[in-house]
Short mmCIF file of C-alpha atoms in Angstrom, two decimals:
data_model
loop_
_atom_site.label_atom_id
_atom_site.label_comp_id
_atom_site.label_asym_id
_atom_site.label_seq_id
_atom_site.Cartn_x
_atom_site.Cartn_y
_atom_site.Cartn_z
CA UNK A 5 0.00 0.00 0.00
CA UNK A 6 2.84 2.36 0.89
CA UNK A 7 4.59 1.73 -2.41
CA UNK A 8 1.39 2.38 -4.40
CA UNK A 9 0.85 5.63 -2.51
CA UNK A 10 4.39 6.81 -3.26
CA UNK A 11 4.24 5.88 -6.94
CA UNK A 12 1.01 7.85 -7.35
CA UNK A 13 2.19 10.86 -5.36
CA UNK A 14 2.35 14.27 -6.99
CA UNK A 15 5.77 15.92 -7.27
CA UNK A 16 5.11 18.46 -4.50
CA UNK A 17 4.46 15.64 -2.03
CA UNK A 18 7.71 13.76 -2.71
CA UNK A 19 9.86 15.82 -0.29
CA UNK A 20 7.27 15.27 2.45
CA UNK A 21 7.33 11.51 1.87
CA UNK A 22 11.12 11.42 2.00
CA UNK A 23 11.12 13.47 5.20
CA UNK A 24 8.71 10.97 6.78
CA UNK A 25 10.90 8.02 5.75
CA UNK A 26 14.05 9.72 7.00
CA UNK A 27 12.35 10.44 10.31
CA UNK A 28 11.36 6.78 10.60
CA UNK A 29 14.93 5.65 10.08
CA UNK A 30 16.24 8.19 12.57
CA UNK A 31 14.09 6.51 15.20
CA UNK A 32 15.32 3.06 14.18
CA UNK A 33 19.02 3.73 14.65
CA UNK A 34 19.13 2.44 18.22
CA UNK A 35 17.38 -0.84 17.33
CA UNK A 36 19.50 -3.81 16.28
CA UNK A 37 17.13 -6.74 16.66
CA UNK A 38 16.68 -9.16 13.72
CA UNK A 39 13.09 -7.97 13.35
CA UNK A 40 14.17 -4.32 13.11
CA UNK A 41 16.91 -5.15 10.61
CA UNK A 42 14.41 -7.04 8.45
CA UNK A 43 11.85 -4.22 8.62
CA UNK A 44 14.44 -1.56 7.79
CA UNK A 45 15.63 -3.56 4.80
CA UNK A 46 12.12 -3.89 3.44
CA UNK A 47 11.50 -0.17 3.94
CA UNK A 48 14.64 0.55 1.93
CA UNK A 49 13.64 -1.85 -0.85
CA UNK A 50 9.92 -1.13 -1.13
CA UNK A 51 9.44 2.45 0.02
CA UNK A 52 12.75 4.11 -0.82
CA UNK A 53 12.86 2.09 -4.03
CA UNK A 54 9.45 3.46 -5.00
CA UNK A 55 10.51 6.97 -3.98
CA UNK A 56 13.50 6.78 -6.34
CA UNK A 57 11.16 6.11 -9.27
CA UNK A 58 9.24 9.35 -8.71
CA UNK A 59 12.15 11.55 -7.61
CA UNK A 60 14.84 11.92 -10.27
CA UNK A 61 16.90 14.14 -7.99
CA UNK A 62 17.14 11.44 -5.34
CA UNK A 63 17.35 8.36 -7.56
CA UNK A 64 21.16 8.11 -7.58
CA UNK A 65 21.48 8.55 -3.82
CA UNK A 66 18.75 6.00 -3.14
CA UNK A 67 20.36 3.55 -5.57
CA UNK A 68 23.59 3.80 -3.57
CA UNK A 69 21.60 3.24 -0.40
CA UNK A 70 19.99 0.08 -1.80
CA UNK A 71 23.35 -1.27 -3.02
CA UNK A 72 24.86 -0.71 0.42
CA UNK A 73 21.98 -2.56 2.06
CA UNK A 74 22.20 -5.39 -0.49
CA UNK A 75 25.83 -6.16 0.34
CA UNK A 76 25.47 -6.02 4.12
CA UNK A 77 26.15 -9.43 5.73
CA UNK A 78 23.15 -8.95 8.02
CA UNK A 79 20.68 -8.55 5.14
CA UNK A 80 18.42 -11.58 4.82
CA UNK A 81 17.80 -13.43 1.56
CA UNK A 82 14.19 -12.22 1.37
CA UNK A 83 15.26 -8.59 1.78
CA UNK A 84 18.05 -9.06 -0.78
CA UNK A 85 15.50 -10.32 -3.29
CA UNK A 86 13.30 -7.28 -2.63
CA UNK A 87 16.28 -4.96 -3.04
CA UNK A 88 17.13 -6.54 -6.38
CA UNK A 89 13.62 -5.91 -7.68
CA UNK A 90 13.86 -2.32 -6.50
CA UNK A 91 17.25 -1.76 -8.16
CA UNK A 92 16.41 -3.02 -11.66
CA UNK A 93 14.19 -0.05 -12.72
CA UNK A 94 16.70 2.44 -11.26
CA UNK A 95 19.56 1.58 -13.64
CA UNK A 96 20.07 2.82 -17.17
CA UNK A 97 22.33 0.63 -19.35
CA UNK A 98 25.28 2.91 -18.59
CA UNK A 99 24.65 2.89 -14.85
CA UNK A 100 24.06 -0.87 -14.96
CA UNK A 101 27.47 -1.48 -16.56
CA UNK A 102 29.29 0.59 -13.95
CA UNK A 103 27.28 -1.01 -11.15
CA UNK A 104 28.06 -4.49 -12.47
CA UNK A 105 31.80 -3.70 -12.48
CA UNK A 106 31.58 -2.50 -8.88
CA UNK A 107 29.81 -5.68 -7.80
CA UNK A 108 32.43 -7.81 -9.54
CA UNK A 109 35.17 -6.03 -7.63
CA UNK A 110 33.37 -6.74 -4.36
CA UNK A 111 33.30 -10.51 -4.99
CA UNK A 112 36.54 -11.08 -3.07
CA UNK A 113 34.79 -10.21 0.18
CA UNK A 114 33.08 -13.35 1.49
CA UNK A 115 30.64 -11.33 3.59
CA UNK A 116 29.41 -9.32 0.59
CA UNK A 117 29.55 -12.04 -2.07
CA UNK A 118 25.91 -13.15 -2.16
CA UNK A 119 24.60 -9.59 -2.29
CA UNK A 120 27.15 -8.68 -4.96
CA UNK A 121 26.14 -11.68 -7.07
CA UNK A 122 22.46 -10.75 -6.90
CA UNK A 123 23.31 -7.13 -7.65
CA UNK A 124 25.30 -8.17 -10.70
CA UNK A 125 22.31 -10.16 -11.96
CA UNK A 126 20.09 -7.11 -11.34
CA UNK A 127 22.43 -4.96 -13.46
CA UNK A 128 22.20 -7.45 -16.32
CA UNK A 129 18.41 -7.47 -16.11
CA UNK A 130 18.39 -3.66 -16.20
CA UNK A 131 20.63 -3.50 -19.30
CA UNK A 132 19.11 -6.46 -21.14
CA UNK A 133 20.21 -9.99 -21.94
CA UNK A 134 22.92 -8.80 -24.36
CA UNK A 135 24.84 -7.41 -21.40
CA UNK A 136 25.49 -10.96 -20.15
CA UNK A 137 28.42 -11.08 -22.56
CA UNK A 138 29.13 -7.35 -22.79
CA UNK A 139 29.63 -7.04 -19.03
CA UNK A 140 31.65 -10.25 -18.84
CA UNK A 141 29.09 -11.94 -16.59
CA UNK A 142 28.87 -15.23 -18.48
CA UNK A 143 32.67 -15.57 -18.41
CA UNK A 144 32.63 -14.81 -14.70
CA UNK A 145 30.02 -17.52 -14.11
CA UNK A 146 32.04 -20.09 -16.06
CA UNK A 147 35.18 -19.20 -14.14
CA UNK A 148 33.36 -19.35 -10.81
CA UNK A 149 31.87 -22.77 -11.46
CA UNK A 150 35.37 -24.16 -11.99
CA UNK A 151 36.99 -22.34 -9.08
CA UNK A 152 38.74 -24.27 -6.28
CA UNK A 153 37.00 -22.10 -3.69
CA UNK A 154 33.60 -23.64 -2.87
CA UNK A 155 32.07 -20.29 -1.90
CA UNK A 156 32.94 -18.92 -5.34
CA UNK A 157 31.39 -21.95 -7.02
CA UNK A 158 28.28 -21.36 -4.95
CA UNK A 159 28.28 -17.67 -5.97
CA UNK A 160 28.39 -18.61 -9.65
CA UNK A 161 25.38 -20.86 -9.19
CA UNK A 162 23.44 -18.19 -7.30
CA UNK A 163 24.11 -15.74 -10.14
CA UNK A 164 23.06 -18.31 -12.73
CA UNK A 165 19.80 -18.97 -10.88
CA UNK A 166 19.07 -15.25 -10.53
CA UNK A 167 19.62 -14.66 -14.24
CA UNK A 168 17.56 -17.68 -15.30
CA UNK A 169 14.69 -16.54 -13.08
CA UNK A 170 14.94 -12.84 -13.92
CA UNK A 171 15.53 -13.08 -17.67
CA UNK A 172 13.40 -16.17 -18.31
CA UNK A 173 13.63 -17.68 -21.78
CA UNK A 174 15.92 -14.91 -22.98
CA UNK A 175 18.66 -16.56 -20.92
CA UNK A 176 17.92 -20.04 -22.30
CA UNK A 177 20.91 -20.37 -24.69
CA UNK A 178 23.31 -19.65 -21.83
CA UNK A 179 21.48 -21.97 -19.44
CA UNK A 180 21.65 -24.90 -21.84
CA UNK A 181 25.35 -24.37 -22.55
CA UNK A 182 26.06 -24.45 -18.82
CA UNK A 183 23.94 -27.53 -18.05
CA UNK A 184 26.95 -29.93 -17.78
CA UNK A 185 28.51 -27.70 -15.11
CA UNK A 186 25.14 -27.35 -13.41
CA UNK A 187 24.67 -31.11 -13.17
CA UNK A 188 28.26 -31.56 -11.98
CA UNK A 189 27.69 -29.02 -9.21
CA UNK A 190 24.99 -31.29 -7.79
CA UNK A 191 27.72 -33.84 -7.05
CA UNK A 192 30.07 -31.26 -5.55
CA UNK A 193 31.98 -32.18 -2.40
CA UNK A 194 30.66 -29.03 -0.67
CA UNK A 195 27.09 -29.27 0.62
CA UNK A 196 26.33 -25.58 0.00
CA UNK A 197 27.40 -25.96 -3.63
CA UNK A 198 25.22 -29.05 -4.03
CA UNK A 199 22.17 -27.20 -2.74
CA UNK A 200 22.88 -24.15 -4.91
CA UNK A 201 23.33 -26.42 -7.92
CA UNK A 202 20.00 -28.14 -7.40
CA UNK A 203 18.23 -24.83 -6.93
CA UNK A 204 19.83 -23.32 -10.03
CA UNK A 205 19.07 -26.42 -12.12
CA UNK A 206 15.42 -26.29 -11.09
CA UNK A 207 15.21 -22.58 -11.94
CA UNK A 208 16.73 -23.20 -15.36
CA UNK A 209 14.40 -26.09 -16.22
CA UNK A 210 11.31 -24.14 -15.15
CA UNK A 211 12.14 -21.38 -17.68
CA UNK A 212 12.85 -23.59 -20.71
CA UNK A 213 10.77 -23.48 -23.88
CA UNK A 214 9.73 -26.62 -25.77
CA UNK A 215 12.73 -26.23 -28.06
CA UNK A 216 14.96 -25.69 -25.05
CA UNK A 217 13.75 -28.95 -23.58
CA UNK A 218 14.78 -30.76 -26.78
CA UNK A 219 18.24 -29.20 -26.67
CA UNK A 220 18.55 -30.23 -23.04
CA UNK A 221 18.21 -33.94 -23.79
CA UNK A 222 21.87 -34.44 -24.78
CA UNK A 223 23.46 -32.91 -21.64
CA UNK A 224 20.93 -34.77 -19.48
CA UNK A 225 21.83 -38.10 -21.09
CA UNK A 226 25.47 -37.30 -20.54
CA UNK A 227 24.64 -36.60 -16.91
CA UNK A 228 23.03 -40.02 -16.60
CA UNK A 229 26.27 -41.66 -17.75
CA UNK A 230 28.31 -39.74 -15.17
CA UNK A 231 29.91 -41.93 -12.51
CA UNK A 232 28.71 -39.74 -9.63
CA UNK A 233 25.31 -40.77 -8.32
CA UNK A 234 24.29 -37.23 -7.37
CA UNK A 235 24.85 -36.06 -10.95
CA UNK A 236 22.81 -39.00 -12.23
CA UNK A 237 20.03 -38.17 -9.78
CA UNK A 238 19.97 -34.52 -10.87
CA UNK A 239 19.79 -35.56 -14.53
CA UNK A 240 16.81 -37.76 -13.74
#
């Protein structure tokens, strides 16, 4: 309801809305409970995100605010997902490219990796599917899936899932080409990578067209002949 109200607000009311939101956050500074952190994150994503769409003068500052919240270790998965949806309409192709580069540079920090991965996927969605190659994201995913560091392999799978879900069938050619790595990730020695692999594989399959399903047959049959039972199970 709050988001709808903000999006329909007339220009003269925008400063009043921002003042009310800023006042709310000023009163939240002393609270550090999980419930308060969750609520503050959702206010950033839903209300400030909506405010940015109707206030060109504040859009850049709010975008920075959302990015900062996205990469905080304390931000929950549900809030991160809301922040991603709020960020996509706030990025032009040029801003998306710069934002994607910044997220890539933040990947080395374990605490910020998941948020950075989701932010990178949001930047691709904002710029369009062609930016998957232009921004170097598909190469980054391939490199991550083959990395010795399990947390980086997991990050690659999270990014792949976010792109498959967010771009839908537009991402299909990339999804199919990565299916062997996806199936292999389900037999990974690290439990977190296994779970991320299964989740990403499910997201990819749910978005496939009829033609995509036909193209998927070969990598699935190859997965069935793999010696690792988890890969065989995922292929099934």
